[in-house]
Short mmCIF file of C-alpha atoms in Angstrom, two decimals:
data_model
loop_
_atom_site.label_atom_id
_atom_site.label_comp_id
_atom_site.label_asym_id
_atom_site.label_seq_id
_atom_site.Cartn_x
_atom_site.Cartn_y
_atom_site.Cartn_z
CA MET A 27 36.60 8.80 -7.51
CA ARG A 28 35.75 8.45 -3.82
CA GLN A 29 36.72 12.07 -3.23
CA ALA A 30 34.47 13.17 -6.08
CA LEU A 31 31.62 11.12 -4.63
CA ARG A 32 32.16 12.71 -1.24
CA SER A 33 31.75 16.14 -2.82
CA GLY A 34 28.33 15.14 -4.22
CA LYS A 35 29.47 14.31 -7.76
CA TRP A 36 28.18 10.99 -9.11
CA VAL A 37 30.85 9.23 -11.19
CA TYR A 38 29.10 6.02 -12.20
CA ARG A 39 26.35 5.09 -14.65
CA LEU A 40 23.12 6.92 -13.83
CA PRO A 41 20.21 4.89 -12.44
CA LEU A 42 16.99 4.53 -14.39
CA GLY A 43 15.02 7.78 -14.22
CA TYR A 44 17.97 10.14 -14.57
CA LYS A 45 19.94 11.60 -17.47
CA LYS A 46 22.73 14.12 -18.04
CA VAL A 47 22.09 17.50 -19.64
CA ASN A 48 25.15 19.74 -20.10
CA GLU A 49 27.06 17.59 -17.59
CA LYS A 50 24.35 18.13 -14.99
CA ILE A 51 22.28 15.25 -13.60
CA VAL A 52 18.56 15.89 -14.12
CA ARG A 53 15.45 13.78 -13.86
CA ASP A 54 14.08 12.07 -16.94
CA GLU A 55 10.55 13.16 -16.06
CA LYS A 56 8.63 10.41 -17.85
CA LYS A 57 10.75 7.62 -16.37
CA ALA A 58 10.96 9.39 -13.01
CA ALA A 59 7.15 9.51 -12.82
CA LEU A 60 7.00 5.73 -13.35
CA ILE A 61 9.69 5.17 -10.72
CA LEU A 62 7.72 7.29 -8.23
CA GLU A 63 4.51 5.42 -9.09
CA GLY A 64 6.30 2.12 -8.50
CA PHE A 65 7.46 3.11 -5.01
CA GLU A 66 4.03 4.48 -4.07
CA THR A 67 2.25 1.39 -5.40
CA ILE A 68 4.34 -0.94 -3.24
CA ALA A 69 4.28 1.29 -0.15
CA TYR A 70 0.60 2.28 -0.10
CA LYS A 71 -1.35 -0.29 -2.12
CA GLY A 72 0.21 -3.54 -0.91
CA ILE A 73 1.02 -4.76 -4.43
CA SER A 74 4.11 -6.95 -4.80
CA ALA A 75 7.28 -5.75 -6.48
CA GLU A 76 6.85 -8.19 -9.37
CA GLU A 77 3.24 -7.18 -10.05
CA THR A 78 4.28 -3.54 -9.87
CA ARG A 79 7.12 -4.16 -12.34
CA LYS A 80 4.75 -5.79 -14.84
CA MET A 81 2.28 -2.94 -14.45
CA LEU A 82 4.99 -0.33 -15.08
CA LEU A 83 6.30 -2.20 -18.13
CA LYS A 84 2.85 -1.93 -19.67
CA LYS A 85 2.88 1.80 -18.95
CA GLY A 86 6.17 2.31 -20.80
CA LEU A 87 8.96 1.53 -18.35
CA GLU A 88 11.98 0.42 -20.36
CA PRO A 89 12.72 -3.35 -20.27
CA CYS A 90 13.73 -4.18 -16.72
CA SER A 91 14.34 -7.66 -15.28
CA LYS A 92 12.92 -8.76 -11.94
CA GLN A 93 16.32 -8.39 -10.24
CA ASN A 94 17.02 -5.04 -11.88
CA PHE A 95 13.70 -3.70 -10.62
CA LEU A 96 14.50 -4.89 -7.10
CA ASP A 97 17.82 -3.08 -7.40
CA VAL A 98 15.90 0.08 -8.33
CA LEU A 99 13.71 -0.30 -5.23
CA ARG A 100 16.78 -0.76 -3.02
CA ASN A 101 18.67 2.18 -4.51
CA LEU A 102 19.00 5.09 -2.07
CA PHE A 103 20.03 7.30 -5.02
CA TYR A 104 16.38 8.14 -5.72
CA THR A 105 16.11 9.97 -2.36
CA GLY A 106 18.77 12.50 -3.39
CA SER A 107 21.56 10.75 -1.50
CA TYR A 108 23.78 7.79 -2.24
CA ILE A 109 26.06 5.33 -0.48
CA ILE A 110 29.82 5.24 -0.76
CA LYS A 111 30.63 1.67 0.18
CA GLU A 112 33.30 0.85 2.74
CA TRP A 113 36.76 0.27 1.31
CA LYS A 114 39.87 -0.88 3.15
CA GLU A 115 39.94 1.21 6.34
CA GLU A 116 37.30 3.66 5.14
CA ALA A 117 33.77 3.18 6.52
CA GLN A 118 30.62 3.31 4.45
CA GLU A 119 29.21 6.81 4.01
CA ILE A 120 25.91 8.33 2.93
CA VAL A 121 26.36 11.52 0.90
CA LYS A 122 23.83 14.08 -0.37
CA GLY A 123 24.07 14.25 -4.16
CA ASP A 124 24.09 17.28 -6.43
CA TYR A 125 20.78 16.42 -8.14
CA GLU A 126 17.03 16.38 -7.48
CA ALA A 127 15.41 13.46 -5.66
CA ILE A 128 12.55 11.45 -7.18
CA ILE A 129 11.18 10.07 -3.89
CA SER A 130 11.29 11.06 -0.23
CA LYS A 131 13.38 9.21 2.33
CA GLU A 132 10.16 8.33 4.17
CA LEU A 133 8.71 6.64 1.08
CA PHE A 134 12.00 4.82 0.49
CA ASN A 135 11.98 3.52 4.07
CA LEU A 136 8.38 2.28 3.76
CA VAL A 137 9.27 0.30 0.63
CA GLN A 138 12.30 -1.21 2.40
CA GLU A 139 10.02 -2.34 5.23
CA THR A 140 7.72 -4.00 2.71
CA LEU A 141 10.57 -5.71 0.86
CA ASN A 142 12.04 -6.90 4.17
CA GLY A 143 8.71 -8.33 5.27
CA LYS A 144 8.33 -5.93 8.21
CA LYS A 145 5.24 -4.20 6.85
CA LYS A 146 1.98 -6.12 6.85
CA LYS A 147 0.87 -6.73 3.30
CA VAL A 148 -2.68 -6.56 2.03
CA GLN A 149 -3.98 -10.10 1.88
CA LEU A 150 -5.30 -10.72 -1.60
CA ASN A 151 -5.92 -13.73 -3.75
CA ILE A 152 -2.75 -13.85 -5.83
CA ASN A 153 -4.17 -16.04 -8.60
CA ARG A 154 -6.63 -13.47 -9.96
CA ASN A 155 -9.17 -14.22 -12.64
CA GLU A 156 -11.67 -11.64 -13.88
CA PHE A 157 -14.38 -14.33 -14.01
CA LEU A 158 -13.71 -15.30 -10.37
CA PRO A 159 -13.47 -12.03 -8.40
CA LEU A 160 -14.90 -13.68 -5.27
CA ARG A 161 -12.35 -16.50 -5.16
CA GLY A 162 -10.65 -16.31 -1.78
CA PHE A 163 -13.59 -14.50 -0.15
CA LEU A 164 -16.20 -17.29 -0.03
CA LEU A 165 -16.92 -20.00 2.55
CA CYS A 166 -18.74 -23.26 1.86
CA ASN A 167 -22.38 -23.12 2.93
CA LYS A 168 -22.14 -26.74 4.10
CA CYS A 169 -18.74 -27.26 5.76
CA ASN A 170 -17.78 -23.59 6.36
CA LYS A 171 -14.38 -24.06 4.70
CA ASN A 172 -12.87 -21.97 1.92
CA LEU A 173 -14.28 -22.24 -1.58
CA THR A 174 -12.08 -22.07 -4.65
CA GLY A 175 -12.95 -21.44 -8.29
CA SER A 176 -12.02 -22.93 -11.63
CA PRO A 177 -13.21 -23.27 -15.25
CA SER A 178 -15.02 -26.26 -16.67
CA ARG A 179 -16.05 -27.18 -20.23
CA SER A 180 -19.42 -28.57 -21.24
CA GLN A 181 -19.92 -31.32 -23.81
CA ASN A 182 -20.09 -28.72 -26.58
CA GLN A 183 -16.73 -27.27 -25.33
CA THR A 184 -18.30 -24.10 -23.93
CA GLN A 185 -16.27 -22.88 -20.95
CA TYR A 186 -18.00 -21.97 -17.69
CA PHE A 187 -16.52 -20.87 -14.38
CA TYR A 188 -17.59 -22.32 -11.04
CA TYR A 189 -17.02 -21.66 -7.36
CA HIS A 190 -16.79 -24.98 -5.56
CA CYS A 191 -15.69 -26.70 -2.37
CA GLN A 192 -12.64 -28.96 -2.39
CA HIS A 193 -13.07 -30.51 1.05
CA GLY A 194 -15.41 -33.38 0.22
CA CYS A 195 -18.63 -31.36 -0.11
CA LYS A 196 -20.62 -31.18 -3.31
CA GLU A 197 -21.11 -27.44 -2.98
CA ARG A 198 -20.79 -25.98 -6.49
CA PHE A 199 -22.43 -23.10 -8.32
CA ARG A 200 -21.94 -21.09 -11.48
CA ALA A 201 -19.61 -18.12 -11.01
CA ASP A 202 -21.60 -15.81 -13.29
CA ILE A 203 -24.74 -16.37 -11.18
CA ALA A 204 -22.83 -15.78 -7.92
CA ASN A 205 -21.12 -12.69 -9.33
CA GLU A 206 -24.41 -11.19 -10.46
CA ALA A 207 -25.98 -11.93 -7.08
CA PHE A 208 -23.06 -10.19 -5.40
CA LEU A 209 -23.74 -7.04 -7.43
CA SER A 210 -27.31 -7.12 -6.18
CA TYR A 211 -25.99 -7.60 -2.64
CA LEU A 212 -23.88 -4.45 -2.98
CA GLN A 213 -26.92 -2.53 -4.25
CA SER A 214 -28.73 -3.41 -1.03
CA PHE A 215 -26.38 -1.25 1.04
CA LYS A 216 -28.00 2.17 1.10
CA VAL A 217 -26.13 5.14 2.52
CA SER A 218 -27.85 8.50 2.23
CA LYS A 219 -26.06 11.70 1.29
CA GLU A 220 -27.33 13.29 4.50
CA ILE A 221 -25.73 10.62 6.71
CA ILE A 222 -22.42 10.79 4.81
CA SER A 223 -22.42 14.58 5.00
CA LEU A 224 -23.05 14.53 8.76
CA TYR A 225 -20.40 11.87 9.40
CA PHE A 226 -17.79 13.69 7.32
CA GLU A 227 -18.48 16.96 9.16
CA ILE A 228 -17.70 15.09 12.39
CA LEU A 229 -14.47 13.81 10.87
CA LYS A 230 -13.49 17.30 9.69
CA ASP A 231 -14.08 18.71 13.17
CA THR A 232 -12.02 15.93 14.70
CA PHE A 233 -9.22 16.50 12.18
CA LYS A 234 -9.25 20.22 13.00
CA ASP A 235 -9.32 19.60 16.77
CA ASN A 236 -6.37 17.22 16.54
CA GLN A 237 -4.28 19.45 14.27
CA LYS A 238 -2.39 21.16 17.10
CA GLU A 239 -1.79 17.84 18.82
CA ARG A 240 -0.40 16.38 15.58
CA GLU A 241 1.84 19.39 15.06
CA VAL A 242 3.30 18.94 18.55
CA LEU A 243 3.90 15.24 17.91
CA ILE A 244 5.50 15.98 14.54
CA LYS A 245 7.89 18.45 16.16
CA GLU A 246 8.78 15.84 18.78
CA ILE A 247 9.42 13.23 16.10
CA ASP A 248 11.51 15.67 14.03
CA SER A 249 13.58 16.36 17.12
CA GLN A 250 14.05 12.64 17.72
CA ILE A 251 15.03 12.11 14.09
CA ALA A 252 17.62 14.88 14.32
CA SER A 253 18.96 13.36 17.54
CA TRP A 254 19.33 9.88 16.01
CA GLU A 255 20.94 11.33 12.88
CA LYS A 256 23.53 13.04 15.10
CA ARG A 257 24.21 9.71 16.77
CA GLN A 258 24.58 8.18 13.34
CA GLU A 259 27.19 10.80 12.42
CA ALA A 260 28.94 10.30 15.77
CA ILE A 261 29.45 6.56 15.34
CA GLU A 262 30.66 7.13 11.78
CA LEU A 263 33.36 9.46 13.16
CA LYS A 264 34.25 7.11 16.01
CA TYR A 265 34.59 4.23 13.58
CA MET A 266 36.78 6.27 11.26
CA ASP A 267 38.96 7.28 14.25
CA ASP A 268 39.22 3.63 15.41
CA GLU A 269 37.43 4.39 18.65
CA ILE A 270 35.00 1.50 18.11
CA ASP A 271 35.52 -1.85 16.40
CA THR A 272 33.69 -3.08 13.28
CA ASN A 273 31.18 -5.30 15.11
CA THR A 274 30.19 -2.54 17.51
CA TYR A 275 29.86 -0.12 14.62
CA LYS A 276 27.63 -2.46 12.61
CA ASN A 277 25.39 -3.26 15.60
CA LEU A 278 24.96 0.42 16.45
CA LYS A 279 24.36 1.27 12.79
CA ILE A 280 21.55 -1.30 12.51
CA LYS A 281 19.93 -0.09 15.73
CA ILE A 282 20.01 3.54 14.63
CA GLU A 283 18.66 2.76 11.15
CA ASN A 284 15.76 0.79 12.67
CA GLU A 285 14.93 3.68 15.00
CA LEU A 286 15.04 6.15 12.12
CA ASN A 287 12.82 3.95 9.94
CA ASP A 288 10.20 3.74 12.70
CA LEU A 289 10.30 7.50 13.29
CA HIS A 290 10.00 8.32 9.58
CA LYS A 291 7.00 6.00 9.34
CA LYS A 292 5.29 7.74 12.27
CA ARG A 293 6.14 11.10 10.69
CA ILE A 294 4.32 10.14 7.47
CA GLU A 295 1.26 8.89 9.36
CA LEU A 296 0.97 12.17 11.28
CA GLY A 297 1.88 14.43 8.38
CA ALA A 298 -1.29 14.20 6.29
CA ASP A 299 -2.33 17.74 5.41
CA LYS A 300 -5.83 19.14 5.06
CA ALA A 301 -5.86 18.78 1.26
CA THR A 302 -4.92 15.09 1.49
CA PHE A 303 -7.57 14.53 4.14
CA ASN A 304 -10.25 16.26 2.07
CA ASN A 305 -9.30 14.26 -1.01
CA GLN A 306 -9.69 11.07 0.99
CA LEU A 307 -13.14 12.18 2.11
CA THR A 308 -14.12 12.91 -1.50
CA TYR A 309 -12.98 9.48 -2.69
CA SER A 310 -14.79 7.80 0.20
CA ALA A 311 -18.03 9.67 -0.40
CA SER A 312 -18.06 8.67 -4.09
CA LEU A 313 -17.50 5.05 -3.17
CA LEU A 314 -20.06 4.92 -0.36
CA LEU A 315 -22.75 6.48 -2.54
CA ASN A 316 -22.15 4.16 -5.48
CA MET A 317 -20.44 0.94 -4.36
CA TYR A 318 -22.35 -1.00 -7.01
CA GLY A 319 -21.23 1.21 -9.91
CA TYR A 320 -17.68 1.53 -8.65
CA TYR A 321 -17.31 -2.23 -8.21
CA LYS A 322 -18.92 -3.02 -11.57
CA SER A 323 -16.57 -0.73 -13.51
CA ALA A 324 -13.39 -1.67 -11.59
CA ASP A 325 -10.68 -4.10 -12.67
CA ILE A 326 -10.16 -7.41 -10.88
CA ASP A 327 -7.45 -6.03 -8.59
CA THR A 328 -9.59 -3.10 -7.38
CA ARG A 329 -12.66 -5.34 -7.01
CA GLN A 330 -10.82 -7.65 -4.64
CA ARG A 331 -9.48 -4.71 -2.66
CA LEU A 332 -13.00 -3.38 -2.29
CA ILE A 333 -14.30 -6.75 -1.10
CA SER A 334 -11.55 -7.03 1.51
CA SER A 335 -12.26 -3.44 2.66
CA ILE A 336 -16.03 -3.90 2.96
CA PHE A 337 -16.19 -7.33 4.57
CA ALA A 338 -14.22 -8.06 7.71
CA GLU A 339 -15.05 -11.77 7.40
CA LYS A 340 -15.70 -14.05 4.45
CA LEU A 341 -19.02 -14.40 2.63
CA ILE A 342 -21.41 -17.32 2.34
CA PHE A 343 -23.58 -17.78 -0.75
CA ASP A 344 -26.54 -20.20 -0.50
CA GLY A 345 -27.26 -20.18 -4.24
CA LYS A 346 -29.49 -17.12 -4.09
CA ASN A 347 -28.40 -14.79 -1.30
CA TYR A 348 -25.23 -13.68 0.49
CA ARG A 349 -24.60 -13.32 4.18
CA THR A 350 -21.63 -12.50 6.40
CA ASN A 351 -21.10 -12.27 10.15
CA LYS A 352 -19.03 -9.12 10.15
CA MET A 353 -18.56 -6.10 7.92
CA ASN A 354 -16.42 -3.01 7.98
CA GLU A 355 -17.55 -1.17 11.11
CA LEU A 356 -17.93 2.18 9.36
CA LEU A 357 -20.26 0.72 6.74
CA SER A 358 -22.30 -1.11 9.38
CA ILE A 359 -22.84 2.24 11.13
CA LEU A 360 -23.71 4.26 8.02
CA THR A 361 -25.88 1.75 6.17
CA SER A 362 -29.59 1.56 6.80
CA ASN A 363 -29.74 -2.14 5.80
CA SER A 364 -28.83 -4.99 8.20
CA ASN A 365 -28.11 -7.43 5.32
CA ASP A 366 -28.07 -10.44 7.68
CA PHE A 367 -24.89 -9.47 9.52
CA GLU A 368 -24.84 -9.47 13.31
CA LYS A 369 -24.87 -6.19 15.21
CA SER A 370 -24.09 -5.65 18.85
CA GLU A 371 -26.86 -3.62 20.51
CA ASN A 372 -24.66 -2.40 23.32
CA LYS A 373 -21.54 -1.56 21.28
CA LYS A 374 -20.64 2.10 21.01
CA ALA A 375 -19.15 3.05 17.67
CA ASP A 376 -16.11 5.27 17.53
CA ARG A 377 -16.47 8.09 15.03
CA HIS A 378 -13.24 7.00 13.34
CA ALA A 379 -14.34 3.35 13.20
CA GLY A 380 -13.31 1.66 10.00
CA PHE A 381 -12.72 4.88 8.06
CA LEU A 382 -9.05 4.43 7.24
CA THR A 383 -9.44 0.81 6.19
CA PHE A 384 -12.46 1.58 4.06
CA ALA A 385 -11.38 4.83 2.41
CA PRO A 386 -9.73 4.25 -0.98
CA SER A 387 -6.19 5.54 -1.25
CA PRO A 388 -5.24 8.17 -3.86
CA GLY A 389 -4.93 6.50 -7.22
CA LEU A 390 -8.00 4.32 -6.66
CA GLU A 391 -10.52 7.12 -6.92
CA PRO A 392 -13.91 6.13 -8.32
CA GLY A 393 -14.58 6.39 -12.00
CA THR A 394 -17.87 7.42 -13.53
CA PRO A 395 -19.74 4.19 -14.24
#
């Protein structure tokens, strides 16, 4: 069996997303698409593995327990390679399989970083409630501490939702009133098509100017990756030939894998092509021109992501109006409305300022409210 595995022939039960057709391993396209979506959701959108699992189950993923889904996310098989575990005197090996991958090795490595806690996660209010989209983003107008939100029933058993302070203040206001006022607050940010067009032309020129520099860096990183992969093969051979002991082998293996993970991550960041860049500009333009409509039609998860992208610090609601001390730098440059946030008169804005944190990632493109 180990010899068959070494030759690229998988001899065990196939992972979710694959099937056999005429003795050949092929992708089960519907399931494979959900697997790919799961990896991308965790890597690029900051959503937890458990939330991703529940989302995929609703989309048709076959029943999969929490642990089974984690096993899927940890399974190198989806990259087109698999692990032959160490046995007796034989060291662990990674072998390229005779089948088509569902995800790239770079995407796999990003998900491993997230699962291992090495990648910074998007900070969101975990306990989401569609009636309390601003919970986790509000400060008390009196004590400047965090507000929370919860439901309350009137004497006639009608349920209302409130944002309120839980630090001794009596600050409390109806959530529906605060939510409606927030929509009006978003409407106050006016960005003209002319300004967006001019700013995006600057970004396009910058992207074009930096293309050659990125290509050079990518070649350097590819060379480094190849060099570390050779070292990886070398220690495998030395270990198999008893030239190094087990502890030395494991320490070197960990070091090399960490280096490769970092290099693959840099490779992804530099590897965005022109089409991807233009798509990001299109998504961003739609959002900037219609933040109100986009927010109003979005689900609770997307609403909270928008809030965290727009406002660098938390909001304060005085019962009628909102204010904040700091916003996303890009929006503060492009908007023609001060909206009570502080601006530095002497600060020079970088033409990239805030763009990447504000631009919605693929998959969150605006609808047509």
